[in-house]
PDB file of C-alpha atoms and ligand atoms in Angstrom:
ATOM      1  CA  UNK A 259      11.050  10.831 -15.107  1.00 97.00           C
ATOM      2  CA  UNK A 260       9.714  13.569 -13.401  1.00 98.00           C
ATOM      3  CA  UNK A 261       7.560  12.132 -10.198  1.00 98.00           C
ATOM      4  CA  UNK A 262       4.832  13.183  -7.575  1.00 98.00           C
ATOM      5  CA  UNK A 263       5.456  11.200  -4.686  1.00 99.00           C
ATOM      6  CA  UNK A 264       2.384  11.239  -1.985  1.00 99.00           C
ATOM      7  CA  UNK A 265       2.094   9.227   1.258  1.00 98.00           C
ATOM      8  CA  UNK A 266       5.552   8.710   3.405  1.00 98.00           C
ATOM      9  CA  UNK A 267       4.238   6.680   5.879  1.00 98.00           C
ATOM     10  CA  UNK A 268       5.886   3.362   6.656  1.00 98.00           C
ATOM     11  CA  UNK A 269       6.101   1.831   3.366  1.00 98.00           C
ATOM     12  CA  UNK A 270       5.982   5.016   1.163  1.00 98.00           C
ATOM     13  CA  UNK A 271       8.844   6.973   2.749  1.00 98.00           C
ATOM     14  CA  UNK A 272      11.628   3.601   1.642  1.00 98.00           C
ATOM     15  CA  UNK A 273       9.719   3.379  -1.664  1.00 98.00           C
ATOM     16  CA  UNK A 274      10.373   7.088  -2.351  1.00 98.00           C
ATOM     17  CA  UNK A 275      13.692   6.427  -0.985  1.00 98.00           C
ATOM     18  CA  UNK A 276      14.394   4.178  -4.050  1.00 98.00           C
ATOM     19  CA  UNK A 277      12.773   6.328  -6.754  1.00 98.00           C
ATOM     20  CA  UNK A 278      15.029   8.802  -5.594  1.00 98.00           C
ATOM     21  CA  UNK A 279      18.223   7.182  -5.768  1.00 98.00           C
ATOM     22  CA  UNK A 280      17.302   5.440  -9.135  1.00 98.00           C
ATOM     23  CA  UNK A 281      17.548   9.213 -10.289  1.00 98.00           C
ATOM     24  CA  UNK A 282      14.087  10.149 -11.300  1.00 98.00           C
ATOM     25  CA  UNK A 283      12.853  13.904 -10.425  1.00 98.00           C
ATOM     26  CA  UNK A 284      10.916  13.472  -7.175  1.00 98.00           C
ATOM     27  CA  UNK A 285       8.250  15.974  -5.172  1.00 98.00           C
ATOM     28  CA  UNK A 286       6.966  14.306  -2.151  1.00 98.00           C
ATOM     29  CA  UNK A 287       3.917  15.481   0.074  1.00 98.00           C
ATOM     30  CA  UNK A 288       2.796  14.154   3.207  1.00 98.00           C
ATOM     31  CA  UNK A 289       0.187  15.455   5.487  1.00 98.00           C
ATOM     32  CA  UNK A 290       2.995  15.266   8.908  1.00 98.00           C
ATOM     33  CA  UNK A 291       5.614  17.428   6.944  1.00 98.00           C
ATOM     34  CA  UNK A 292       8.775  16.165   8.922  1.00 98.00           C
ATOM     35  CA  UNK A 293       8.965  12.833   7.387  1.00 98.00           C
ATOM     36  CA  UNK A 294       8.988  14.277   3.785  1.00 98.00           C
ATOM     37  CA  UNK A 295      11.713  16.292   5.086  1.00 98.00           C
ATOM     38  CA  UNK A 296      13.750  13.409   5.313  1.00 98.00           C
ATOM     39  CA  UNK A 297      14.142  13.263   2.006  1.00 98.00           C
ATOM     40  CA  UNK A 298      15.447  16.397   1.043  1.00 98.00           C
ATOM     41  CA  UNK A 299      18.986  15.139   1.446  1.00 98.00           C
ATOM     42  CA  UNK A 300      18.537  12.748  -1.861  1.00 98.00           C
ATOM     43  CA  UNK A 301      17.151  16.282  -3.289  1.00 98.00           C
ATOM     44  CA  UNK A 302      13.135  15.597  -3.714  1.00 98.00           C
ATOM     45  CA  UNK A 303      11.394  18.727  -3.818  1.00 98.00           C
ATOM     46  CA  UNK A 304       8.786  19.448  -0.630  1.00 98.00           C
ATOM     47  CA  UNK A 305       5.490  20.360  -1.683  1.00 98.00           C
ATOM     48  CA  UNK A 306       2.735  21.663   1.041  1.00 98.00           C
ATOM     49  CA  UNK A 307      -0.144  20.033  -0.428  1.00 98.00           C
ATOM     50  CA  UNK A 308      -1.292  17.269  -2.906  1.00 98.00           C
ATOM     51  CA  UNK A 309      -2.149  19.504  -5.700  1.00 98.00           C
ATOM     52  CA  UNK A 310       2.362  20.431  -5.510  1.00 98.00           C
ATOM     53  CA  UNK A 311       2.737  17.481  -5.558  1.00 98.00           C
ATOM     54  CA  UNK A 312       1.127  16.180  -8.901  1.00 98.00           C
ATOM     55  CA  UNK A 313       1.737  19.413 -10.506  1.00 98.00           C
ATOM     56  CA  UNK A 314       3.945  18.710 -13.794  1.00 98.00           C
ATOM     57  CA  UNK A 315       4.377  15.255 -13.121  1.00 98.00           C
ATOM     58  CA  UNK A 316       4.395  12.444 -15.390  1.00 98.00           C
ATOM     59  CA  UNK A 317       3.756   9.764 -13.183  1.00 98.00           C
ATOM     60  CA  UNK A 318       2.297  10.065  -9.617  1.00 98.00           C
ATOM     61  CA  UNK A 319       2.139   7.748  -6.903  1.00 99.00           C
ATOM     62  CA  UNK A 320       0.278   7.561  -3.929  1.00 99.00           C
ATOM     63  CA  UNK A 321       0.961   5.293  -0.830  1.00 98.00           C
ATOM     64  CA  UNK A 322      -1.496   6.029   1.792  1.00 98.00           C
ATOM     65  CA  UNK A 323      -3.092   4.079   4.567  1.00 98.00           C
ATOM     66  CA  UNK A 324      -6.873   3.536   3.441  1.00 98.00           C
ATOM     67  CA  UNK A 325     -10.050   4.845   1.044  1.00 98.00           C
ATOM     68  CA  UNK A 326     -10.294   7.558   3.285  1.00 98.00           C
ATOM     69  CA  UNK A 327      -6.480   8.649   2.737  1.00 98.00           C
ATOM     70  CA  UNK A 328      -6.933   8.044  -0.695  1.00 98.00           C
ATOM     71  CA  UNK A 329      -9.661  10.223  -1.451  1.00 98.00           C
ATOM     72  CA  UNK A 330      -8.583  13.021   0.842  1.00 98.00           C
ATOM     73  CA  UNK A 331      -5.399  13.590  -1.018  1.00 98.00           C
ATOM     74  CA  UNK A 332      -7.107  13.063  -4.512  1.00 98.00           C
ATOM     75  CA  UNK A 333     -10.213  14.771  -3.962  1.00 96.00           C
ATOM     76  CA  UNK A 334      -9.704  17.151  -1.144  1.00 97.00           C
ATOM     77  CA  UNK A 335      -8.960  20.548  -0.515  1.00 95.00           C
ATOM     78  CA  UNK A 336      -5.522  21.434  -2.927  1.00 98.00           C
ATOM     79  CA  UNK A 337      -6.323  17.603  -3.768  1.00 98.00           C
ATOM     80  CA  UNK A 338      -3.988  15.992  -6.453  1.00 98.00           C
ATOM     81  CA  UNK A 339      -6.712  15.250  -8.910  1.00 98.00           C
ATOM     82  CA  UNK A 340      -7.240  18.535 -10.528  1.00 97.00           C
ATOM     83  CA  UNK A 341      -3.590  19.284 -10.607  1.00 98.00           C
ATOM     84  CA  UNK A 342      -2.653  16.514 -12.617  1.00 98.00           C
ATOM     85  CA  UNK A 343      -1.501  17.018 -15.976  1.00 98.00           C
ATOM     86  CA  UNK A 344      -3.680  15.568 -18.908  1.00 98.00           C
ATOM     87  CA  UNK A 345      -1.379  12.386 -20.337  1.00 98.00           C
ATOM     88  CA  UNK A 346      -0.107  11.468 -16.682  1.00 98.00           C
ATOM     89  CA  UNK A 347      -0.497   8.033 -14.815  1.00 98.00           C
ATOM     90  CA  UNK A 348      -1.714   8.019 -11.095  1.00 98.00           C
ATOM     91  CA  UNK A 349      -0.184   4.846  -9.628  1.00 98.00           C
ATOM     92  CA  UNK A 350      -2.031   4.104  -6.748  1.00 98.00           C
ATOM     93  CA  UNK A 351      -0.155   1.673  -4.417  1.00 98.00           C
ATOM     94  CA  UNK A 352      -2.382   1.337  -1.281  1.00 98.00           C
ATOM     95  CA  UNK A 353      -4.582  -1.219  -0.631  1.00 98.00           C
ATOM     96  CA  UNK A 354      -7.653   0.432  -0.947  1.00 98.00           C
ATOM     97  CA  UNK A 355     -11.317  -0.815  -1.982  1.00 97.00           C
ATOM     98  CA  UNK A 356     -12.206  -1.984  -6.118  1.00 95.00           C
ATOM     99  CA  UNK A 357     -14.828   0.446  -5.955  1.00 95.00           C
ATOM    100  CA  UNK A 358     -12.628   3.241  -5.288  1.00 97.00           C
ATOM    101  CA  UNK A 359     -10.157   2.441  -7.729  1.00 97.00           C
ATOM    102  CA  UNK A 360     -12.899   1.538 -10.154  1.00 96.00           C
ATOM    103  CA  UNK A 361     -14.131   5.260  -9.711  1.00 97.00           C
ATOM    104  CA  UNK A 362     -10.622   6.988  -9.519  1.00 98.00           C
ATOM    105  CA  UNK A 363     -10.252   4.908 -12.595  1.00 98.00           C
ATOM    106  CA  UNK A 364     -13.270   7.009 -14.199  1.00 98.00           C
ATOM    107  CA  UNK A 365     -12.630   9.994 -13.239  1.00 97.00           C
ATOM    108  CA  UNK A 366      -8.917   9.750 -14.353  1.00 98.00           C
ATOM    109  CA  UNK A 367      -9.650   8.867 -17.867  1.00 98.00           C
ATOM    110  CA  UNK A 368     -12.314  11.757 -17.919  1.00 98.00           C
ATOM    111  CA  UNK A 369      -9.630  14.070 -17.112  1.00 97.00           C
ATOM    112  CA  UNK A 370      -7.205  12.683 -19.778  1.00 98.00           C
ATOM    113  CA  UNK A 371      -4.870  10.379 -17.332  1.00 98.00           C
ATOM    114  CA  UNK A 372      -4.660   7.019 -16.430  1.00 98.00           C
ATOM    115  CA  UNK A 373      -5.004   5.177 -13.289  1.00 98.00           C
ATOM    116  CA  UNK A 374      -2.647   1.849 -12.661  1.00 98.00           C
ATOM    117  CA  UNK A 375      -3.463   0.140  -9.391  1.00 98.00           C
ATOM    118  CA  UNK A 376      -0.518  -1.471  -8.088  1.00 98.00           C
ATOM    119  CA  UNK A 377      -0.858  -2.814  -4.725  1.00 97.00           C
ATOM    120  CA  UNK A 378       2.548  -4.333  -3.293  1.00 96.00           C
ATOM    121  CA  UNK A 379       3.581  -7.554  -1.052  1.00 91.00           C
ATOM    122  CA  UNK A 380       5.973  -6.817   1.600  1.00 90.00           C
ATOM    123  CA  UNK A 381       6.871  -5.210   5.221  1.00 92.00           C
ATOM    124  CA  UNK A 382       8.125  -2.046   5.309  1.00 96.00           C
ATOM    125  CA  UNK A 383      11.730  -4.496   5.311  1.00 94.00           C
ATOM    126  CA  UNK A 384      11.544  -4.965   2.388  1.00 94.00           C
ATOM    127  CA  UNK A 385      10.050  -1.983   1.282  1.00 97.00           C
ATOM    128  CA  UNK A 386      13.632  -0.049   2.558  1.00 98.00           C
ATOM    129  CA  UNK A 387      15.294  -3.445   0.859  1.00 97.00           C
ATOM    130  CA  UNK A 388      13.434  -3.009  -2.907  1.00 96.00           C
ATOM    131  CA  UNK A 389      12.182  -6.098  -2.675  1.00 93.00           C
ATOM    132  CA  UNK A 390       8.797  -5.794  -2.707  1.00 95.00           C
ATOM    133  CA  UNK A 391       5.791  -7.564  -4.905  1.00 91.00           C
ATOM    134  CA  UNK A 392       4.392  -5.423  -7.042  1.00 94.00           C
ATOM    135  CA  UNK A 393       0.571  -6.315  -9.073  1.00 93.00           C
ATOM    136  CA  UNK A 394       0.058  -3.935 -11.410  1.00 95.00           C
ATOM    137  CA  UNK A 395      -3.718  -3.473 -12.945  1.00 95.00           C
ATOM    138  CA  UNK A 396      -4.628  -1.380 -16.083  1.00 96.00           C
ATOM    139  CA  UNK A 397      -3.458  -0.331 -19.362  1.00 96.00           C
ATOM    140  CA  UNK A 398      -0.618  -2.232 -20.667  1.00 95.00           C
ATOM    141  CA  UNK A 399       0.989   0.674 -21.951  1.00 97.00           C
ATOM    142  CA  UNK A 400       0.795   2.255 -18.894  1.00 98.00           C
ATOM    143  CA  UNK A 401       2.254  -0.200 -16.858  1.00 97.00           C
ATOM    144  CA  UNK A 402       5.308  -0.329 -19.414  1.00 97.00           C
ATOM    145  CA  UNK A 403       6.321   3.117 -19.270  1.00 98.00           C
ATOM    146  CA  UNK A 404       6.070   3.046 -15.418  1.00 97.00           C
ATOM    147  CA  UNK A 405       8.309   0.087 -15.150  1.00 97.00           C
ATOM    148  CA  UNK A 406      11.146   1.735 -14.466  1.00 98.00           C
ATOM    149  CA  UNK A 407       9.902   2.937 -11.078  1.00 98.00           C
ATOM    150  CA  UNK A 408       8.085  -0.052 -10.008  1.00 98.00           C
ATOM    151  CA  UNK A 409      11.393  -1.803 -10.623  1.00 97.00           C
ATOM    152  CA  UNK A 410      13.400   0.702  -8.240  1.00 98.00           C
ATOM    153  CA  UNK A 411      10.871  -0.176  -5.360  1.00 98.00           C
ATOM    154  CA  UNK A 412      10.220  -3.865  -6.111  1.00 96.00           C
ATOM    155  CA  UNK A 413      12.239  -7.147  -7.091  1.00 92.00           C
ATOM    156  CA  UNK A 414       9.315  -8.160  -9.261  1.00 88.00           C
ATOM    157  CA  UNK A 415       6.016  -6.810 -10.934  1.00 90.00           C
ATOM    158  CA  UNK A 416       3.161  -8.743 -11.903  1.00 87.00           C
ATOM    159  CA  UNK A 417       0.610  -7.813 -13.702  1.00 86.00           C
ATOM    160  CA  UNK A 418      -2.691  -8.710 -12.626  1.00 82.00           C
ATOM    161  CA  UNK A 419      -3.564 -11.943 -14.109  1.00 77.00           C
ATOM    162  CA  UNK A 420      -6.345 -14.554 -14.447  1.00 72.00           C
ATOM    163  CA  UNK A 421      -6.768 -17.076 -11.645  1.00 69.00           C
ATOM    164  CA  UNK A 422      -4.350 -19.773 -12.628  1.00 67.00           C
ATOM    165  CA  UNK A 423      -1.790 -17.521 -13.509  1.00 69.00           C
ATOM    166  CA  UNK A 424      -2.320 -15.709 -10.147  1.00 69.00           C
ATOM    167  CA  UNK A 425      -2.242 -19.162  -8.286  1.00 68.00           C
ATOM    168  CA  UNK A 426       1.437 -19.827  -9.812  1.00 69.00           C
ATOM    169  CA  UNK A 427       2.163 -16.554  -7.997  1.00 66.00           C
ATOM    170  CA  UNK A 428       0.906 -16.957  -4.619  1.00 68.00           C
ATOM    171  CA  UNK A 429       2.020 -20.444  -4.378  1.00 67.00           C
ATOM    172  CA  UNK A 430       5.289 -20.050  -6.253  1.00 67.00           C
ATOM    173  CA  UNK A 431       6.609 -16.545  -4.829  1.00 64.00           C
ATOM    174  CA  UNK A 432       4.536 -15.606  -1.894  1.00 63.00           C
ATOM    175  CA  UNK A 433       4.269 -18.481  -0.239  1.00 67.00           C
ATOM    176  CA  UNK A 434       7.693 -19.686  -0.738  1.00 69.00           C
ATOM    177  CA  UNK A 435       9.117 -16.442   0.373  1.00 64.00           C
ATOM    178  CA  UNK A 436      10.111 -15.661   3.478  1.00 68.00           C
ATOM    179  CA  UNK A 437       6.761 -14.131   5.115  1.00 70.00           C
ATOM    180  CA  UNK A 438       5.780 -17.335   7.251  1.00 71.00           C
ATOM    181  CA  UNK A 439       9.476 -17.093   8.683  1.00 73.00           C
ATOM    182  CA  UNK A 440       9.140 -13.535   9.371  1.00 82.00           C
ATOM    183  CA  UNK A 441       5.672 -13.212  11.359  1.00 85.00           C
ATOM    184  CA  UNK A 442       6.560 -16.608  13.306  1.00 80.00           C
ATOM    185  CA  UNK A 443       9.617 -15.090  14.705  1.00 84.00           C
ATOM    186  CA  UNK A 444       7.974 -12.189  15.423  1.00 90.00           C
ATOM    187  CA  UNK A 445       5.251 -13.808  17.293  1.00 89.00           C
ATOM    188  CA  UNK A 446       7.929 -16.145  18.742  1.00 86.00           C
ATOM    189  CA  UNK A 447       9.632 -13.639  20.263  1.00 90.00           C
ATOM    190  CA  UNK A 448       6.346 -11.515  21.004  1.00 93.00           C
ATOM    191  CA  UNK A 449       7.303  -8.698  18.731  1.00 94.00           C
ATOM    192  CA  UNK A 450       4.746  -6.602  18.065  1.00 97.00           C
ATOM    193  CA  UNK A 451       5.550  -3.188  18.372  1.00 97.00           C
ATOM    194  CA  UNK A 452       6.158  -0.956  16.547  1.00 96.00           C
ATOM    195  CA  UNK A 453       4.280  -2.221  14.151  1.00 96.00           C
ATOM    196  CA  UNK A 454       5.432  -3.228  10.647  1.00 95.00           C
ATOM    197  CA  UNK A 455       1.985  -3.645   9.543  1.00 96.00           C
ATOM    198  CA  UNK A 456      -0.814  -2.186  11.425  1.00 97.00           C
ATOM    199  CA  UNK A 457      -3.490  -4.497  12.793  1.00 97.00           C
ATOM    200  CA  UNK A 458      -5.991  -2.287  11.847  1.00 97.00           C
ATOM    201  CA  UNK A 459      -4.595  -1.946   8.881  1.00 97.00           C
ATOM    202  CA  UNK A 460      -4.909  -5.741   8.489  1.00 97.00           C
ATOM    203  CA  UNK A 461      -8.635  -5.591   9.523  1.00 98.00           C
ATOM    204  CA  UNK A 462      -8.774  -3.289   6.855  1.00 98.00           C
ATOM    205  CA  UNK A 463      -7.830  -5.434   4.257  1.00 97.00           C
ATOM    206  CA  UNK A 464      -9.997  -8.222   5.545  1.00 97.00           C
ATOM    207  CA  UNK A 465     -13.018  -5.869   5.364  1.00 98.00           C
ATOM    208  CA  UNK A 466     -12.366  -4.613   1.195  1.00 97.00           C
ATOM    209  CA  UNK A 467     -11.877  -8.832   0.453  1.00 97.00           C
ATOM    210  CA  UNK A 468     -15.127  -9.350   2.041  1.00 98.00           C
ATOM    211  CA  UNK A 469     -17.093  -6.395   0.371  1.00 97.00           C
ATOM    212  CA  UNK A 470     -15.680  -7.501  -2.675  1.00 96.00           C
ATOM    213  CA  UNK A 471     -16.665 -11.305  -2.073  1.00 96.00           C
ATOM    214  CA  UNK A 472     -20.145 -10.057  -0.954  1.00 96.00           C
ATOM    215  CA  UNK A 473     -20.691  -8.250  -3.985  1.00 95.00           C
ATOM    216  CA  UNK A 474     -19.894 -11.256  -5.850  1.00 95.00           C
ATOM    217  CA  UNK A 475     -21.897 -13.064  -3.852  1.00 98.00           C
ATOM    218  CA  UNK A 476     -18.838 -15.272  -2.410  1.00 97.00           C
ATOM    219  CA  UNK A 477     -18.757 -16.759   0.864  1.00 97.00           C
ATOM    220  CA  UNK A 478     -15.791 -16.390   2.400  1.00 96.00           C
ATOM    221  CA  UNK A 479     -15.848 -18.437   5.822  1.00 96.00           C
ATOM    222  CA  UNK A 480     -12.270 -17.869   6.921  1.00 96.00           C
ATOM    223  CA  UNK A 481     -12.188 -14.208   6.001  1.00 97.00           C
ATOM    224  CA  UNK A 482     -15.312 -13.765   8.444  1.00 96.00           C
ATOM    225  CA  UNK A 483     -13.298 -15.156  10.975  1.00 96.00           C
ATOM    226  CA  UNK A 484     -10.520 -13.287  10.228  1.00 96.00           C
ATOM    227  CA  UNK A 485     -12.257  -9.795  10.650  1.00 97.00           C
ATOM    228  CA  UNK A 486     -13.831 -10.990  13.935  1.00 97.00           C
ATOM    229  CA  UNK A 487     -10.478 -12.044  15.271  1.00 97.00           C
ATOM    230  CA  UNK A 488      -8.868  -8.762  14.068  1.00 97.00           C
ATOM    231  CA  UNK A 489     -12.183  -7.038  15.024  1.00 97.00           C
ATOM    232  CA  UNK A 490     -11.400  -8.436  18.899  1.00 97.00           C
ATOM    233  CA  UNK A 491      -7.733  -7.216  18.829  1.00 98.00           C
ATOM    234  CA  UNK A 492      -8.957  -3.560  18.486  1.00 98.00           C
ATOM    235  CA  UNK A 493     -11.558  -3.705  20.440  1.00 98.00           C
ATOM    236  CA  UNK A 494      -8.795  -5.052  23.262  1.00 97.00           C
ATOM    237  CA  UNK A 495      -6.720  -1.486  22.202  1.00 97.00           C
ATOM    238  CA  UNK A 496      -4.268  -3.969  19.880  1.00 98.00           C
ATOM    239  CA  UNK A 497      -5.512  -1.966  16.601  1.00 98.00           C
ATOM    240  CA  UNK A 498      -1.803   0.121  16.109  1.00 98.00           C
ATOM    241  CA  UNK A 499       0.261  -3.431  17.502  1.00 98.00           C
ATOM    242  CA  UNK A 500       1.610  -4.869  14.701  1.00 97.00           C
ATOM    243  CA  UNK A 501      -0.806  -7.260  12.705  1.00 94.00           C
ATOM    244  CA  UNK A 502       1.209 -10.876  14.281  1.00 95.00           C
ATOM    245  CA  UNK A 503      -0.309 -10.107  17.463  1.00 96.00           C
ATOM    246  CA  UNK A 504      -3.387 -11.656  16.442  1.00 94.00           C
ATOM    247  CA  UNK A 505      -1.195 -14.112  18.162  1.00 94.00           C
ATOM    248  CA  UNK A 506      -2.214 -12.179  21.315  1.00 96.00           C
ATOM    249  CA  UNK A 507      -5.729 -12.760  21.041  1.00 96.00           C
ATOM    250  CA  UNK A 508      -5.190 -16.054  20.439  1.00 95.00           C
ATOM    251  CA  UNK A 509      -3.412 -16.111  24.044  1.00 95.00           C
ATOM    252  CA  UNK A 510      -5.928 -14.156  25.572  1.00 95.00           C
ATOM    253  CA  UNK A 511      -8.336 -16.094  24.850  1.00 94.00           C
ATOM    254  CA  UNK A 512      -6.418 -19.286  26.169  1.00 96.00           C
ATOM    255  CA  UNK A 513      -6.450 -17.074  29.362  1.00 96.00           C
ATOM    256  CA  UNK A 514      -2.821 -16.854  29.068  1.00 93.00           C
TER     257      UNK A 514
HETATM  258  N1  NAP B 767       3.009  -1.942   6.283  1.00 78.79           N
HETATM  259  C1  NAP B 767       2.901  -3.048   5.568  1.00 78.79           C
HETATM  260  O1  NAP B 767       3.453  -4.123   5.901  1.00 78.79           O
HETATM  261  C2  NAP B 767       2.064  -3.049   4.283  1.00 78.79           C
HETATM  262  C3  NAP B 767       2.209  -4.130   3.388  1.00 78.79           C
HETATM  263  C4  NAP B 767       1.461  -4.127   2.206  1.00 78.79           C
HETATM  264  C5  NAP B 767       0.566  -3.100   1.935  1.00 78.79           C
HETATM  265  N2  NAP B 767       0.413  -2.072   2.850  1.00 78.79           N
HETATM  266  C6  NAP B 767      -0.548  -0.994   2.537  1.00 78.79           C
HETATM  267  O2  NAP B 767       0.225   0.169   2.261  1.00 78.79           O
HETATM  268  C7  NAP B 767      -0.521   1.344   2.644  1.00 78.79           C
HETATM  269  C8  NAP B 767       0.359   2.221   3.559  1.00 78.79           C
HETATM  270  O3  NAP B 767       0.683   1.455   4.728  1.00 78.79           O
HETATM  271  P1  NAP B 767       1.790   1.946   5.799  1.00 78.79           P
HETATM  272  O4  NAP B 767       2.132   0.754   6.618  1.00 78.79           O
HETATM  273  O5  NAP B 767       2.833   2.724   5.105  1.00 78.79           O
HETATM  274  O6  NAP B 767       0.881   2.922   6.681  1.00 78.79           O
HETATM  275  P2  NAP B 767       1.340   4.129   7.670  1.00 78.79           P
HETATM  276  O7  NAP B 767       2.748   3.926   8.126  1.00 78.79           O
HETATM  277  O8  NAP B 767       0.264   4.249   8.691  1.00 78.79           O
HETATM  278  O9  NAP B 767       1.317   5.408   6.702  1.00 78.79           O
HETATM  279  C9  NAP B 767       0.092   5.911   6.235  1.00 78.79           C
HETATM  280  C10 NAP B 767       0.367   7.084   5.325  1.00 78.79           C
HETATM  281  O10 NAP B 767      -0.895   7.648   4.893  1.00 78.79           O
HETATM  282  C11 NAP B 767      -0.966   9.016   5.294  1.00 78.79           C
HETATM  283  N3  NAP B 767      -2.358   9.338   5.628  1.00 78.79           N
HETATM  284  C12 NAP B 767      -3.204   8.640   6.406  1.00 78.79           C
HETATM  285  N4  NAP B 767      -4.410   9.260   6.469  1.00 78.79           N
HETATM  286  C13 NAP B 767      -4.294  10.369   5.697  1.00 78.79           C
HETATM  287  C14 NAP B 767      -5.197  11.418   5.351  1.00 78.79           C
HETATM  288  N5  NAP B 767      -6.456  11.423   5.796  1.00 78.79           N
HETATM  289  N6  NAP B 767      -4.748  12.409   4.548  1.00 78.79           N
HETATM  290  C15 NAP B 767      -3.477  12.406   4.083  1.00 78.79           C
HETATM  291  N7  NAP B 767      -2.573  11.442   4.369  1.00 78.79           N
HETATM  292  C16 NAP B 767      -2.998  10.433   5.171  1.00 78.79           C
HETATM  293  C17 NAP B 767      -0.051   9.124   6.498  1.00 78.79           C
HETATM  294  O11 NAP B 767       0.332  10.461   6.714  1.00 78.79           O
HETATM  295  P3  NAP B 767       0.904  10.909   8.164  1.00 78.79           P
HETATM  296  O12 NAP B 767       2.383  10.603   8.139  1.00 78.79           O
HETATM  297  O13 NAP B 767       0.616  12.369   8.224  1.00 78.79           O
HETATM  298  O14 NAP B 767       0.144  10.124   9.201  1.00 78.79           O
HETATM  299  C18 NAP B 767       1.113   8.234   6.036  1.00 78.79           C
HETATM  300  O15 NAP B 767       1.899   8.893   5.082  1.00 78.79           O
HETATM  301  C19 NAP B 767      -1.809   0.830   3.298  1.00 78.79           C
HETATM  302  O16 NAP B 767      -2.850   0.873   2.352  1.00 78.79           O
HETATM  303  C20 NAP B 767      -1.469  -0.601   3.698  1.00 78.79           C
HETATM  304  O17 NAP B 767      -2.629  -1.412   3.769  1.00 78.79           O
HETATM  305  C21 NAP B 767       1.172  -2.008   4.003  1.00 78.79           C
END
């Protein structure tokens, strides 16, 4: 399949990684140039800007850090939007804001492509491992044909599913994997940078589930305190510390 590959940060430059080696036809961009250069070894073409980067391909995905990201490399200057061809699927792999992907979503179809959001579960371990999570959201059709390279970056894709469905797969894969081992250990042994995960990255996060439980008009107690404990960690200069060292405002705080 022939591939645009946009975003090598921590979790996109492993994920690339695999769609490489599972043999697809891969240009990569990203905005600090020497990291895609590390790919040029499993042959992916280097493009200098977004637009390169989707031009001609089937399938594109992005994996950048935020909205922000997101909509620079779609929408920007040389932006990847325009350069799309019509019939091509953006799959957008960040965890980035419903409204965003709700108007990417839009404008995609407008333009004759499809947008499949696919957010992923998993440290950049097990990003360079293939095991990731994958949830997939959008056309079913869509989802099939990119299968094949959601498979080579992830040891299992869901698609996005009603509630109960989606409680079988937090409780029975998420929960039972290996996450709660990984971030004790890590805060056991004080292990925060680098970071895996960014804090602020993490805050983030927090922030899109509580627009998106505000708009429904959900409370969301925890999440509050959540933001205002990750909100504290960056204000203390923790925001680029990996995201387990919430642990260290915890010991601040216990004057520690
Ligand atoms: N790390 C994890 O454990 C984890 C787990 C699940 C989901 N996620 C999600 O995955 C996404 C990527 O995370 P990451 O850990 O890979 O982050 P990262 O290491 O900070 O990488 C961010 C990527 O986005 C690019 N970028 C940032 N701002 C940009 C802009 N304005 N224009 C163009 N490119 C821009 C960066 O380019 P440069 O190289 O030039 O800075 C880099 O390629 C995030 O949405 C995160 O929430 C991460």
């Amino acid at each position: 399949m022939k591939v645009g590959f946009i975003g090598l940060g921590g979790m996109g430059l492993p994920m690339a990684r695999h769609v490489l080696q599972a043999g697809h036809t891969v240009t990569v961009y990203n905005r600090t140039r020497a990291r895609a250069d590390q790919l040029k070894h499993l042959n992916a073409g280097v493009a200098d800007s977004p637009a390169a980067a989707a031009q001609g391909a089937e399938v594109l995905i992005t994996m950048v850090g935020d909205d922000a990201a997101l909509e620079e490399i779609m929408l920007g200057e040389r932006g990847a939007l325009a350069a799309l061809p019509k019939g091509a699927i953006h799959v957008s792999m960040s965890t980035v804001s419903p409204g965003l992907s709700r108007w990417l979503a839009e404008r995609h179809g407008a333009a004759g492509q499809t947008l499949v959001a696919a957010p992923v579960f998993g440290r950049p371990d097990a990003a360079e491992a293939g095991k990731l999570w994958i949830v997939a959201a959008g056309p079913g059709d869509a989802i099939e044909r990119c299968r094949p390279l959601l498979e080579a970056m992830g040891q299992g894709v869901m698609y996005a599913v009603p509630p109960a469905e989606l409680l079988d797969v937090v409780n029975g894969r998420l929960f039972r994997s290996p996450i709660y081992e990984n971030y004790g250990k890590l805060i056991a042994e004080e292990r925060y940078e680098p970071a895996g995960f960014k804090l602020r990255y993490g805050l983030k996060d927090v922030r899109l589930a509580l627009e998106a439980a505000d708009e429904a008009t959900v409370p969301m107690p925890l999440a509050s305190l959540m933001r205002d404990r990750y909100l504290s960690a960056v204000a203390r200069g923790w925001g680029d510390a990996d995201w387990a060292a919430l642990a260290r405002v915890a010991a601040a705080d216990a004057g520690l």
